[in-house]
PDB file of C-alpha atoms and ligand atoms in Angstrom:
ATOM      1  CA  MET A   1       0.000   0.000   0.000  1.00  0.00           C
ATOM      2  CA  PRO A   2       1.513   3.390  -0.952  1.00  0.00           C
ATOM      3  CA  ARG A   3       1.610   5.900   1.905  1.00  0.00           C
ATOM      4  CA  LEU A   4       0.093   9.119   0.648  1.00  0.00           C
ATOM      5  CA  ALA A   5      -1.207  12.016   2.716  1.00  0.00           C
ATOM      6  CA  TYR A   6      -3.383  15.017   1.997  1.00  0.00           C
ATOM      7  CA  VAL A   7      -2.173  18.414   3.198  1.00  0.00           C
ATOM      8  CA  ASP A   8      -3.906  21.630   2.299  1.00  0.00           C
ATOM      9  CA  GLY A   9      -4.972  20.794  -1.258  1.00  0.00           C
ATOM     10  CA  GLN A  10      -2.257  18.315  -2.197  1.00  0.00           C
ATOM     11  CA  ILE A  11      -1.880  14.547  -2.097  1.00  0.00           C
ATOM     12  CA  LEU A  12       1.776  13.666  -1.614  1.00  0.00           C
ATOM     13  CA  PRO A  13       4.037  10.951  -0.139  1.00  0.00           C
ATOM     14  CA  LEU A  14       3.671  10.784   3.634  1.00  0.00           C
ATOM     15  CA  ALA A  15       7.402  11.417   4.129  1.00  0.00           C
ATOM     16  CA  GLU A  16       7.067  14.730   2.281  1.00  0.00           C
ATOM     17  CA  ALA A  17       3.821  15.803   3.924  1.00  0.00           C
ATOM     18  CA  SER A  18       4.229  18.547   6.530  1.00  0.00           C
ATOM     19  CA  VAL A  19       2.639  21.625   8.044  1.00  0.00           C
ATOM     20  CA  PRO A  20       4.448  24.895   8.894  1.00  0.00           C
ATOM     21  CA  VAL A  21       6.040  25.140  12.346  1.00  0.00           C
ATOM     22  CA  GLU A  22       3.644  27.953  13.236  1.00  0.00           C
ATOM     23  CA  ASP A  23       0.572  25.824  12.578  1.00  0.00           C
ATOM     24  CA  ARG A  24      -1.662  26.378  15.604  1.00  0.00           C
ATOM     25  CA  GLY A  25      -2.285  22.661  15.888  1.00  0.00           C
ATOM     26  CA  LEU A  26       1.415  22.203  16.608  1.00  0.00           C
ATOM     27  CA  GLN A  27       1.845  25.169  18.953  1.00  0.00           C
ATOM     28  CA  PHE A  28      -1.463  25.260  20.831  1.00  0.00           C
ATOM     29  CA  ALA A  29      -3.223  21.942  20.058  1.00  0.00           C
ATOM     30  CA  ASP A  30      -5.720  24.376  18.516  1.00  0.00           C
ATOM     31  CA  SER A  31      -7.144  21.639  16.327  1.00  0.00           C
ATOM     32  CA  VAL A  32      -9.685  18.862  16.154  1.00  0.00           C
ATOM     33  CA  TYR A  33      -9.499  15.396  14.628  1.00  0.00           C
ATOM     34  CA  GLU A  34     -11.380  12.285  13.627  1.00  0.00           C
ATOM     35  CA  VAL A  35     -10.322   8.655  13.278  1.00  0.00           C
ATOM     36  CA  CYS A  36     -12.526   6.647  10.902  1.00  0.00           C
ATOM     37  CA  ALA A  37     -12.429   2.964  10.061  1.00  0.00           C
ATOM     38  CA  ILE A  38     -11.938   1.826   6.469  1.00  0.00           C
ATOM     39  CA  LEU A  39     -13.094  -1.749   5.976  1.00  0.00           C
ATOM     40  CA  ASN A  40     -13.186  -3.424   2.600  1.00  0.00           C
ATOM     41  CA  GLY A  41     -12.165  -0.021   1.221  1.00  0.00           C
ATOM     42  CA  ARG A  42     -15.331   1.579   2.628  1.00  0.00           C
ATOM     43  CA  LEU A  43     -15.721   4.142   5.397  1.00  0.00           C
ATOM     44  CA  LEU A  44     -17.675   2.968   8.450  1.00  0.00           C
ATOM     45  CA  ASP A  45     -20.235   5.379   9.937  1.00  0.00           C
ATOM     46  CA  TRP A  46     -18.807   8.220   7.831  1.00  0.00           C
ATOM     47  CA  PRO A  47     -21.818  10.570   8.213  1.00  0.00           C
ATOM     48  CA  LEU A  48     -21.498  10.324  12.027  1.00  0.00           C
ATOM     49  CA  HIS A  49     -17.790  11.225  11.920  1.00  0.00           C
ATOM     50  CA  LEU A  50     -18.489  14.134   9.554  1.00  0.00           C
ATOM     51  CA  ALA A  51     -21.250  15.404  11.844  1.00  0.00           C
ATOM     52  CA  ARG A  52     -19.012  15.188  14.929  1.00  0.00           C
ATOM     53  CA  LEU A  53     -16.171  16.977  13.115  1.00  0.00           C
ATOM     54  CA  GLY A  54     -18.565  19.746  12.100  1.00  0.00           C
ATOM     55  CA  ARG A  55     -19.892  20.104  15.628  1.00  0.00           C
ATOM     56  CA  ASN A  56     -16.389  20.229  17.118  1.00  0.00           C
ATOM     57  CA  LEU A  57     -15.236  22.882  14.636  1.00  0.00           C
ATOM     58  CA  GLY A  58     -18.305  24.902  15.557  1.00  0.00           C
ATOM     59  CA  GLU A  59     -17.694  24.554  19.307  1.00  0.00           C
ATOM     60  CA  LEU A  60     -14.195  26.024  18.838  1.00  0.00           C
ATOM     61  CA  SER A  61     -15.129  28.594  16.166  1.00  0.00           C
ATOM     62  CA  ILE A  62     -12.698  27.026  13.721  1.00  0.00           C
ATOM     63  CA  ALA A  63     -13.891  27.567  10.143  1.00  0.00           C
ATOM     64  CA  ALA A  64     -14.727  24.420   8.187  1.00  0.00           C
ATOM     65  CA  PRO A  65     -11.857  23.818   5.727  1.00  0.00           C
ATOM     66  CA  MET A  66     -14.392  22.921   3.004  1.00  0.00           C
ATOM     67  CA  ALA A  67     -17.971  21.768   2.586  1.00  0.00           C
ATOM     68  CA  ASP A  68     -18.831  18.224   3.698  1.00  0.00           C
ATOM     69  CA  ALA A  69     -19.286  17.089   0.091  1.00  0.00           C
ATOM     70  CA  ALA A  70     -15.749  18.251  -0.765  1.00  0.00           C
ATOM     71  CA  LEU A  71     -14.342  16.661   2.398  1.00  0.00           C
ATOM     72  CA  ASN A  72     -16.042  13.466   1.344  1.00  0.00           C
ATOM     73  CA  LEU A  73     -14.384  13.630  -2.093  1.00  0.00           C
ATOM     74  CA  VAL A  74     -10.939  14.284  -0.641  1.00  0.00           C
ATOM     75  CA  ALA A  75     -11.281  11.399   1.826  1.00  0.00           C
ATOM     76  CA  ARG A  76     -12.374   8.968  -0.892  1.00  0.00           C
ATOM     77  CA  ARG A  77      -9.663  10.148  -3.273  1.00  0.00           C
ATOM     78  CA  LEU A  78      -7.004   9.611  -0.579  1.00  0.00           C
ATOM     79  CA  ILE A  79      -8.344   6.163   0.305  1.00  0.00           C
ATOM     80  CA  ALA A  80      -8.274   5.192  -3.385  1.00  0.00           C
ATOM     81  CA  ALA A  81      -4.775   6.647  -3.885  1.00  0.00           C
ATOM     82  CA  ASN A  82      -3.543   4.598  -0.915  1.00  0.00           C
ATOM     83  CA  ARG A  83      -5.358   1.497  -2.249  1.00  0.00           C
ATOM     84  CA  ALA A  84      -6.515   1.081   1.346  1.00  0.00           C
ATOM     85  CA  THR A  85      -8.712  -1.869   2.240  1.00  0.00           C
ATOM     86  CA  GLU A  86      -8.431  -2.284   6.044  1.00  0.00           C
ATOM     87  CA  ALA A  87      -7.106   1.001   7.366  1.00  0.00           C
ATOM     88  CA  LEU A  88      -7.695   4.092   9.476  1.00  0.00           C
ATOM     89  CA  LEU A  89      -8.419   7.506   8.036  1.00  0.00           C
ATOM     90  CA  TYR A  90      -7.053  10.315  10.222  1.00  0.00           C
ATOM     91  CA  ILE A  91      -8.425  13.815   9.678  1.00  0.00           C
ATOM     92  CA  GLN A  92      -7.066  16.871  11.460  1.00  0.00           C
ATOM     93  CA  VAL A  93      -8.233  20.448  11.125  1.00  0.00           C
ATOM     94  CA  SER A  94      -6.301  23.205  12.883  1.00  0.00           C
ATOM     95  CA  ARG A  95      -7.186  26.883  13.139  1.00  0.00           C
ATOM     96  CA  GLY A  96      -4.391  27.458  10.639  1.00  0.00           C
ATOM     97  CA  THR A  97      -0.920  28.977  10.533  1.00  0.00           C
ATOM     98  CA  ALA A  98      -0.220  32.397  12.017  1.00  0.00           C
ATOM     99  CA  LYS A  99       2.376  34.312  14.046  1.00  0.00           C
ATOM    100  CA  ARG A 100       2.338  32.814  17.535  1.00  0.00           C
ATOM    101  CA  ASP A 101      -0.263  34.669  19.588  1.00  0.00           C
ATOM    102  CA  HIS A 102      -2.820  33.003  21.824  1.00  0.00           C
ATOM    103  CA  GLY A 103      -5.905  34.830  20.556  1.00  0.00           C
ATOM    104  CA  PHE A 104      -7.435  33.805  17.246  1.00  0.00           C
ATOM    105  CA  PRO A 105      -5.606  35.141  14.152  1.00  0.00           C
ATOM    106  CA  SER A 106      -7.671  37.581  12.086  1.00  0.00           C
ATOM    107  CA  ALA A 107      -7.162  35.707   8.808  1.00  0.00           C
ATOM    108  CA  ARG A 108      -8.901  32.379   9.313  1.00  0.00           C
ATOM    109  CA  ARG A 109      -7.663  29.703   6.938  1.00  0.00           C
ATOM    110  CA  PRO A 110      -7.817  26.319   8.658  1.00  0.00           C
ATOM    111  CA  THR A 111      -5.258  23.616   7.851  1.00  0.00           C
ATOM    112  CA  LEU A 112      -6.680  20.273   6.741  1.00  0.00           C
ATOM    113  CA  VAL A 113      -4.528  17.160   6.998  1.00  0.00           C
ATOM    114  CA  MET A 114      -5.560  13.573   6.215  1.00  0.00           C
ATOM    115  CA  THR A 115      -3.572  10.363   6.438  1.00  0.00           C
ATOM    116  CA  VAL A 116      -4.449   6.726   5.861  1.00  0.00           C
ATOM    117  CA  ARG A 117      -2.650   3.886   7.563  1.00  0.00           C
ATOM    118  CA  PRO A 118      -3.223   0.130   7.307  1.00  0.00           C
ATOM    119  CA  PHE A 119      -4.957  -1.347  10.333  1.00  0.00           C
ATOM    120  CA  ASP A 120      -5.590  -4.988  11.159  1.00  0.00           C
ATOM    121  CA  PHE A 121      -9.174  -5.165  12.449  1.00  0.00           C
ATOM    122  CA  ALA A 122      -9.082  -8.971  12.437  1.00  0.00           C
ATOM    123  CA  GLN A 123      -6.578  -8.907  15.338  1.00  0.00           C
ATOM    124  CA  ARG A 124      -9.516  -7.863  17.518  1.00  0.00           C
ATOM    125  CA  VAL A 125     -11.208 -11.265  17.142  1.00  0.00           C
ATOM    126  CA  GLY A 126      -8.497 -13.027  19.181  1.00  0.00           C
ATOM    127  CA  GLN A 127      -8.482 -10.199  21.731  1.00  0.00           C
ATOM    128  CA  GLN A 128     -12.272 -10.372  22.007  1.00  0.00           C
ATOM    129  CA  ALA A 129     -12.020 -14.078  22.807  1.00  0.00           C
ATOM    130  CA  LYS A 130      -9.453 -13.526  25.587  1.00  0.00           C
ATOM    131  CA  GLY A 131     -10.327 -10.098  26.938  1.00  0.00           C
ATOM    132  CA  VAL A 132      -7.889  -7.421  28.063  1.00  0.00           C
ATOM    133  CA  ALA A 133      -6.656  -5.834  31.294  1.00  0.00           C
ATOM    134  CA  VAL A 134      -7.134  -2.170  32.231  1.00  0.00           C
ATOM    135  CA  ILE A 135      -5.959   0.009  35.112  1.00  0.00           C
ATOM    136  CA  GLY A 136      -7.543   3.020  36.814  1.00  0.00           C
ATOM    137  CA  VAL A 137      -5.710   6.321  36.294  1.00  0.00           C
ATOM    138  CA  ALA A 138      -6.616   9.822  37.497  1.00  0.00           C
ATOM    139  CA  ASP A 139      -8.529  11.770  34.822  1.00  0.00           C
ATOM    140  CA  GLN A 140      -6.396  14.905  34.487  1.00  0.00           C
ATOM    141  CA  ARG A 141      -8.132  16.318  31.407  1.00  0.00           C
ATOM    142  CA  TRP A 142      -9.883  19.655  30.853  1.00  0.00           C
ATOM    143  CA  ALA A 143     -13.581  20.480  31.161  1.00  0.00           C
ATOM    144  CA  ARG A 144     -14.533  19.897  27.477  1.00  0.00           C
ATOM    145  CA  CYS A 145     -13.673  16.269  26.812  1.00  0.00           C
ATOM    146  CA  ASP A 146     -16.706  16.122  24.508  1.00  0.00           C
ATOM    147  CA  ILE A 147     -14.663  17.994  21.878  1.00  0.00           C
ATOM    148  CA  LYS A 148     -12.239  15.745  20.011  1.00  0.00           C
ATOM    149  CA  THR A 149      -9.196  18.008  20.108  1.00  0.00           C
ATOM    150  CA  THR A 150      -5.575  17.035  19.546  1.00  0.00           C
ATOM    151  CA  GLY A 151      -4.836  18.261  23.083  1.00  0.00           C
ATOM    152  CA  LEU A 152      -4.260  14.662  24.181  1.00  0.00           C
ATOM    153  CA  LEU A 153      -1.381  14.990  26.668  1.00  0.00           C
ATOM    154  CA  ALA A 154      -3.378  13.651  29.634  1.00  0.00           C
ATOM    155  CA  ASN A 155      -4.576  10.751  27.461  1.00  0.00           C
ATOM    156  CA  VAL A 156      -1.010  10.073  26.287  1.00  0.00           C
ATOM    157  CA  LEU A 157       0.283   9.940  29.876  1.00  0.00           C
ATOM    158  CA  ALA A 158      -2.585   7.723  31.024  1.00  0.00           C
ATOM    159  CA  LYS A 159      -2.151   5.311  28.100  1.00  0.00           C
ATOM    160  CA  GLN A 160       1.589   5.079  28.764  1.00  0.00           C
ATOM    161  CA  GLU A 161       0.906   4.349  32.445  1.00  0.00           C
ATOM    162  CA  ALA A 162      -1.364   1.521  31.306  1.00  0.00           C
ATOM    163  CA  ARG A 163       1.237   0.225  28.864  1.00  0.00           C
ATOM    164  CA  ASP A 164       3.934   0.300  31.573  1.00  0.00           C
ATOM    165  CA  ALA A 165       1.589  -1.735  33.798  1.00  0.00           C
ATOM    166  CA  GLY A 166       1.050  -4.291  31.017  1.00  0.00           C
ATOM    167  CA  ALA A 167      -2.571  -3.158  30.545  1.00  0.00           C
ATOM    168  CA  PHE A 168      -4.404  -2.460  27.287  1.00  0.00           C
ATOM    169  CA  GLU A 169      -6.174   0.708  28.407  1.00  0.00           C
ATOM    170  CA  ALA A 170      -6.340   3.286  31.196  1.00  0.00           C
ATOM    171  CA  TRP A 171      -9.762   3.920  32.729  1.00  0.00           C
ATOM    172  CA  LEU A 172      -9.923   7.590  33.644  1.00  0.00           C
ATOM    173  CA  VAL A 173     -11.271   8.360  37.129  1.00  0.00           C
ATOM    174  CA  ARG A 174     -12.464  11.830  38.180  1.00  0.00           C
ATOM    175  CA  ASP A 175     -12.025  13.315  41.675  1.00  0.00           C
ATOM    176  CA  ASP A 176     -15.614  12.355  42.513  1.00  0.00           C
ATOM    177  CA  GLY A 177     -14.824   8.716  41.722  1.00  0.00           C
ATOM    178  CA  ALA A 178     -16.640   8.473  38.401  1.00  0.00           C
ATOM    179  CA  VAL A 179     -14.998   6.472  35.614  1.00  0.00           C
ATOM    180  CA  THR A 180     -15.521   8.778  32.658  1.00  0.00           C
ATOM    181  CA  GLU A 181     -13.981   6.856  29.741  1.00  0.00           C
ATOM    182  CA  GLY A 182     -10.710   5.299  28.640  1.00  0.00           C
ATOM    183  CA  GLY A 183      -7.600   6.996  27.299  1.00  0.00           C
ATOM    184  CA  SER A 184      -8.949   6.445  23.775  1.00  0.00           C
ATOM    185  CA  THR A 185     -12.123   4.399  24.305  1.00  0.00           C
ATOM    186  CA  ASN A 186     -15.542   4.581  25.949  1.00  0.00           C
ATOM    187  CA  THR A 187     -15.992   2.403  29.045  1.00  0.00           C
ATOM    188  CA  TRP A 188     -18.830   0.072  29.992  1.00  0.00           C
ATOM    189  CA  ILE A 189     -19.852  -2.350  32.710  1.00  0.00           C
ATOM    190  CA  VAL A 190     -22.658  -4.867  33.048  1.00  0.00           C
ATOM    191  CA  ASP A 191     -24.198  -4.995  36.526  1.00  0.00           C
ATOM    192  CA  ALA A 192     -25.248  -8.130  38.402  1.00  0.00           C
ATOM    193  CA  GLY A 193     -28.777  -7.805  37.004  1.00  0.00           C
ATOM    194  CA  GLY A 194     -27.478  -7.755  33.411  1.00  0.00           C
ATOM    195  CA  THR A 195     -27.972  -4.014  32.804  1.00  0.00           C
ATOM    196  CA  ILE A 196     -25.380  -2.413  30.540  1.00  0.00           C
ATOM    197  CA  VAL A 197     -24.035   0.802  32.115  1.00  0.00           C
ATOM    198  CA  THR A 198     -21.982   3.592  30.547  1.00  0.00           C
ATOM    199  CA  HIS A 199     -21.209   7.205  31.490  1.00  0.00           C
ATOM    200  CA  PRO A 200     -23.891   9.557  30.095  1.00  0.00           C
ATOM    201  CA  ILE A 201     -23.098  12.013  27.318  1.00  0.00           C
ATOM    202  CA  SER A 202     -21.606  15.077  29.041  1.00  0.00           C
ATOM    203  CA  PRO A 203     -18.615  17.410  28.707  1.00  0.00           C
ATOM    204  CA  ARG A 204     -16.626  14.743  30.597  1.00  0.00           C
ATOM    205  CA  ILE A 205     -16.629  12.203  27.757  1.00  0.00           C
ATOM    206  CA  LEU A 206     -16.227  11.963  24.012  1.00  0.00           C
ATOM    207  CA  PRO A 207     -19.514  10.911  22.414  1.00  0.00           C
ATOM    208  CA  GLY A 208     -18.019   7.904  20.645  1.00  0.00           C
ATOM    209  CA  VAL A 209     -19.372   6.811  17.299  1.00  0.00           C
ATOM    210  CA  MET A 210     -18.930   3.183  18.398  1.00  0.00           C
ATOM    211  CA  ARG A 211     -20.649   4.037  21.698  1.00  0.00           C
ATOM    212  CA  ALA A 212     -23.713   5.174  19.758  1.00  0.00           C
ATOM    213  CA  ALA A 213     -23.594   2.012  17.620  1.00  0.00           C
ATOM    214  CA  VAL A 214     -23.428  -0.202  20.719  1.00  0.00           C
ATOM    215  CA  ILE A 215     -26.368   1.590  22.346  1.00  0.00           C
ATOM    216  CA  GLU A 216     -28.370   1.143  19.150  1.00  0.00           C
ATOM    217  CA  ALA A 217     -27.453  -2.559  18.982  1.00  0.00           C
ATOM    218  CA  ALA A 218     -28.267  -3.136  22.667  1.00  0.00           C
ATOM    219  CA  LEU A 219     -31.655  -1.442  22.421  1.00  0.00           C
ATOM    220  CA  ALA A 220     -32.487  -3.287  19.192  1.00  0.00           C
ATOM    221  CA  ALA A 221     -31.730  -6.575  20.952  1.00  0.00           C
ATOM    222  CA  GLY A 222     -33.898  -5.573  23.934  1.00  0.00           C
ATOM    223  CA  MET A 223     -30.919  -5.552  26.308  1.00  0.00           C
ATOM    224  CA  PRO A 224     -31.360  -3.302  29.381  1.00  0.00           C
ATOM    225  CA  LEU A 225     -29.108  -0.237  29.293  1.00  0.00           C
ATOM    226  CA  LEU A 226     -28.563   2.716  31.606  1.00  0.00           C
ATOM    227  CA  GLU A 227     -26.455   5.814  30.953  1.00  0.00           C
ATOM    228  CA  ARG A 228     -25.136   6.762  34.399  1.00  0.00           C
ATOM    229  CA  PRO A 229     -21.718   7.230  35.995  1.00  0.00           C
ATOM    230  CA  PHE A 230     -20.095   4.289  37.805  1.00  0.00           C
ATOM    231  CA  SER A 231     -17.048   4.068  40.063  1.00  0.00           C
ATOM    232  CA  LEU A 232     -13.945   1.912  39.736  1.00  0.00           C
ATOM    233  CA  ASP A 233     -15.109  -0.045  42.802  1.00  0.00           C
ATOM    234  CA  GLU A 234     -18.431  -0.783  41.161  1.00  0.00           C
ATOM    235  CA  ALA A 235     -16.602  -1.796  37.986  1.00  0.00           C
ATOM    236  CA  ARG A 236     -14.331  -4.172  39.907  1.00  0.00           C
ATOM    237  CA  GLY A 237     -17.399  -5.910  41.293  1.00  0.00           C
ATOM    238  CA  ALA A 238     -19.338  -5.879  37.998  1.00  0.00           C
ATOM    239  CA  ALA A 239     -20.438  -8.990  36.133  1.00  0.00           C
ATOM    240  CA  GLU A 240     -18.704  -7.756  32.969  1.00  0.00           C
ATOM    241  CA  ALA A 241     -16.780  -4.806  31.600  1.00  0.00           C
ATOM    242  CA  PHE A 242     -15.762  -3.760  28.117  1.00  0.00           C
ATOM    243  CA  ILE A 243     -14.446  -0.883  26.008  1.00  0.00           C
ATOM    244  CA  THR A 244     -15.395   0.493  22.597  1.00  0.00           C
ATOM    245  CA  SER A 245     -13.983   2.770  19.915  1.00  0.00           C
ATOM    246  CA  THR A 246     -13.573   2.967  16.171  1.00  0.00           C
ATOM    247  CA  THR A 247     -10.458   0.815  16.476  1.00  0.00           C
ATOM    248  CA  VAL A 248     -11.889  -1.411  19.240  1.00  0.00           C
ATOM    249  CA  PRO A 249     -15.378  -2.602  18.291  1.00  0.00           C
ATOM    250  CA  VAL A 250     -16.326  -4.053  21.732  1.00  0.00           C
ATOM    251  CA  LEU A 251     -13.376  -5.487  23.622  1.00  0.00           C
ATOM    252  CA  PRO A 252     -14.150  -7.369  26.862  1.00  0.00           C
ATOM    253  CA  VAL A 253     -12.216  -6.275  29.973  1.00  0.00           C
ATOM    254  CA  VAL A 254     -11.320  -9.216  32.217  1.00  0.00           C
ATOM    255  CA  ARG A 255      -9.045  -7.452  34.741  1.00  0.00           C
ATOM    256  CA  ILE A 256      -9.225  -4.038  36.379  1.00  0.00           C
ATOM    257  CA  ASP A 257      -6.155  -3.158  38.463  1.00  0.00           C
ATOM    258  CA  GLY A 258      -5.391  -6.879  38.635  1.00  0.00           C
ATOM    259  CA  HIS A 259      -8.870  -7.841  39.936  1.00  0.00           C
ATOM    260  CA  ALA A 260     -10.680 -10.449  37.864  1.00  0.00           C
ATOM    261  CA  ILE A 261     -14.002  -9.208  36.439  1.00  0.00           C
ATOM    262  CA  GLY A 262     -16.914 -11.632  36.496  1.00  0.00           C
ATOM    263  CA  LYS A 263     -15.575 -15.071  35.633  1.00  0.00           C
ATOM    264  CA  ASP A 264     -12.168 -13.703  34.542  1.00  0.00           C
ATOM    265  CA  ALA A 265     -13.256 -14.301  30.948  1.00  0.00           C
ATOM    266  CA  PRO A 266     -15.339 -12.366  28.386  1.00  0.00           C
ATOM    267  CA  GLY A 267     -18.985 -12.265  29.465  1.00  0.00           C
ATOM    268  CA  SER A 268     -22.034 -13.148  27.414  1.00  0.00           C
ATOM    269  CA  VAL A 269     -23.317  -9.564  27.075  1.00  0.00           C
ATOM    270  CA  ALA A 270     -20.013  -8.308  25.613  1.00  0.00           C
ATOM    271  CA  VAL A 271     -19.804 -11.334  23.320  1.00  0.00           C
ATOM    272  CA  LYS A 272     -23.348 -10.717  22.066  1.00  0.00           C
ATOM    273  CA  LEU A 273     -22.671  -7.010  21.491  1.00  0.00           C
ATOM    274  CA  ALA A 274     -19.402  -7.778  19.696  1.00  0.00           C
ATOM    275  CA  ALA A 275     -21.271 -10.095  17.322  1.00  0.00           C
ATOM    276  CA  ALA A 276     -23.905  -7.404  16.702  1.00  0.00           C
ATOM    277  CA  ILE A 277     -21.209  -4.823  15.911  1.00  0.00           C
ATOM    278  CA  TRP A 278     -19.424  -7.166  13.473  1.00  0.00           C
ATOM    279  CA  GLU A 279     -22.812  -7.639  11.789  1.00  0.00           C
ATOM    280  CA  ARG A 280     -23.279  -3.865  11.593  1.00  0.00           C
ATOM    281  CA  ILE A 281     -19.797  -3.565  10.076  1.00  0.00           C
ATOM    282  CA  ALA A 282     -20.569  -6.310   7.558  1.00  0.00           C
ATOM    283  CA  SER A 283     -23.873  -4.726   6.561  1.00  0.00           C
ATOM    284  CA  GLN A 284     -22.234  -1.335   5.935  1.00  0.00           C
ATOM    285  CA  THR A 285     -18.958  -2.418   4.368  1.00  0.00           C
ATOM    286  CA  GLY A 286     -19.187  -6.115   3.488  1.00  0.00           C
ATOM    287  CA  TYR A 287     -16.185  -6.759   5.767  1.00  0.00           C
ATOM    288  CA  ARG A 288     -16.075  -9.871   7.950  1.00  0.00           C
ATOM    289  CA  PRO A 289     -12.948 -10.560  10.013  1.00  0.00           C
TER     290      PRO A 289
HETATM  291  N1  PDD B   1     -10.248   7.593  19.938  1.00  0.00           N
HETATM  292  N2  PDD B   1     -13.007   8.437  24.084  1.00  0.00           N
HETATM  293  C1  PDD B   1     -11.815   8.933  23.706  1.00  0.00           C
HETATM  294  C2  PDD B   1     -11.064   9.784  24.665  1.00  0.00           C
HETATM  295  C3  PDD B   1     -11.317   8.665  22.418  1.00  0.00           C
HETATM  296  O1  PDD B   1     -10.140   9.182  22.046  1.00  0.00           O
HETATM  297  C4  PDD B   1     -12.076   7.847  21.535  1.00  0.00           C
HETATM  298  C5  PDD B   1     -11.606   7.533  20.146  1.00  0.00           C
HETATM  299  C6  PDD B   1     -13.304   7.344  21.981  1.00  0.00           C
HETATM  300  C7  PDD B   1     -14.181   6.489  21.100  1.00  0.00           C
HETATM  301  O2  PDD B   1     -14.727   7.250  20.054  1.00  0.00           O
HETATM  302  P1  PDD B   1     -15.133   6.568  18.665  1.00  0.00           P
HETATM  303  O3  PDD B   1     -16.038   5.435  19.022  1.00  0.00           O
HETATM  304  O4  PDD B   1     -15.818   7.624  17.922  1.00  0.00           O
HETATM  305  O5  PDD B   1     -13.861   6.071  18.016  1.00  0.00           O
HETATM  306  C8  PDD B   1     -13.748   7.669  23.252  1.00  0.00           C
HETATM  307  C9  PDD B   1      -9.708   7.482  18.605  1.00  0.00           C
HETATM  308  C10 PDD B   1      -9.976   6.152  17.971  1.00  0.00           C
HETATM  309  C11 PDD B   1      -8.239   7.841  18.668  1.00  0.00           C
HETATM  310  O6  PDD B   1      -7.940   8.870  19.269  1.00  0.00           O
HETATM  311  O7  PDD B   1      -7.412   7.142  18.095  1.00  0.00           O
END
């Protein structure tokens, strides 16, 4: 697969793709992003990613780099140029390049960057069968975690802490004890009565596209679901736990801080939801792992 990137109107080899050093994304993390799954050469849940990108740009008063239809064309052209089948599309929009000054620059020309990189979705099948470990880490992020900005330092540190502990993900815990989400995933438990629980949509979490898909699948299957905060203690005692994201379509959690969850193996609710999400993926893209 060739590695081609899109930067500000041009498709060029990734190694040659760059933005100016005074790009505000680089200096201030004054930028938003999306990560979209490409399966069988097709974008999964593309309209939902486009809508979230548009909302996030609006929340930060960053001008849209182009109309959605044009963004759609660029994305598809880049996917085709990369001959991508199973891959991730990364989109980043910064407020643009200007002399370093915290306030917004008067000339507003946002910088649009897109990359495509191969991604092995099938690896998730084995992980889904075994489950993964997570650890609790203090949630040190700002007050607008609902906006998908590239200001990811707290997430980076939390994920590294998890990696150093041999865990797959960090579960972020606020001062009041609530588990908000993971370093790059949404977090879920299943209580003793079989109710699926996840943190409600709020400025404390990213409204994940996969989160919405899982809620839809759970409701369609008549599975009980509650959007409410839960603590790490409650999670440790839960019947099941799992995480979701574009790159992790339902991954059972079998250990939290070394404590076995449920039967120390993926639970039936997570397994059922994983199957429903693979079906959703197949119906949209034709991809089966
Ligand atoms: N992360 N929460 C956080 C903090 C995230 O960074 C992500 C996604 C999610 C899940 O969102 P979605 O289901 O839309 O992928 C939740 C992407 C994949 C990333 O940063 O790589």
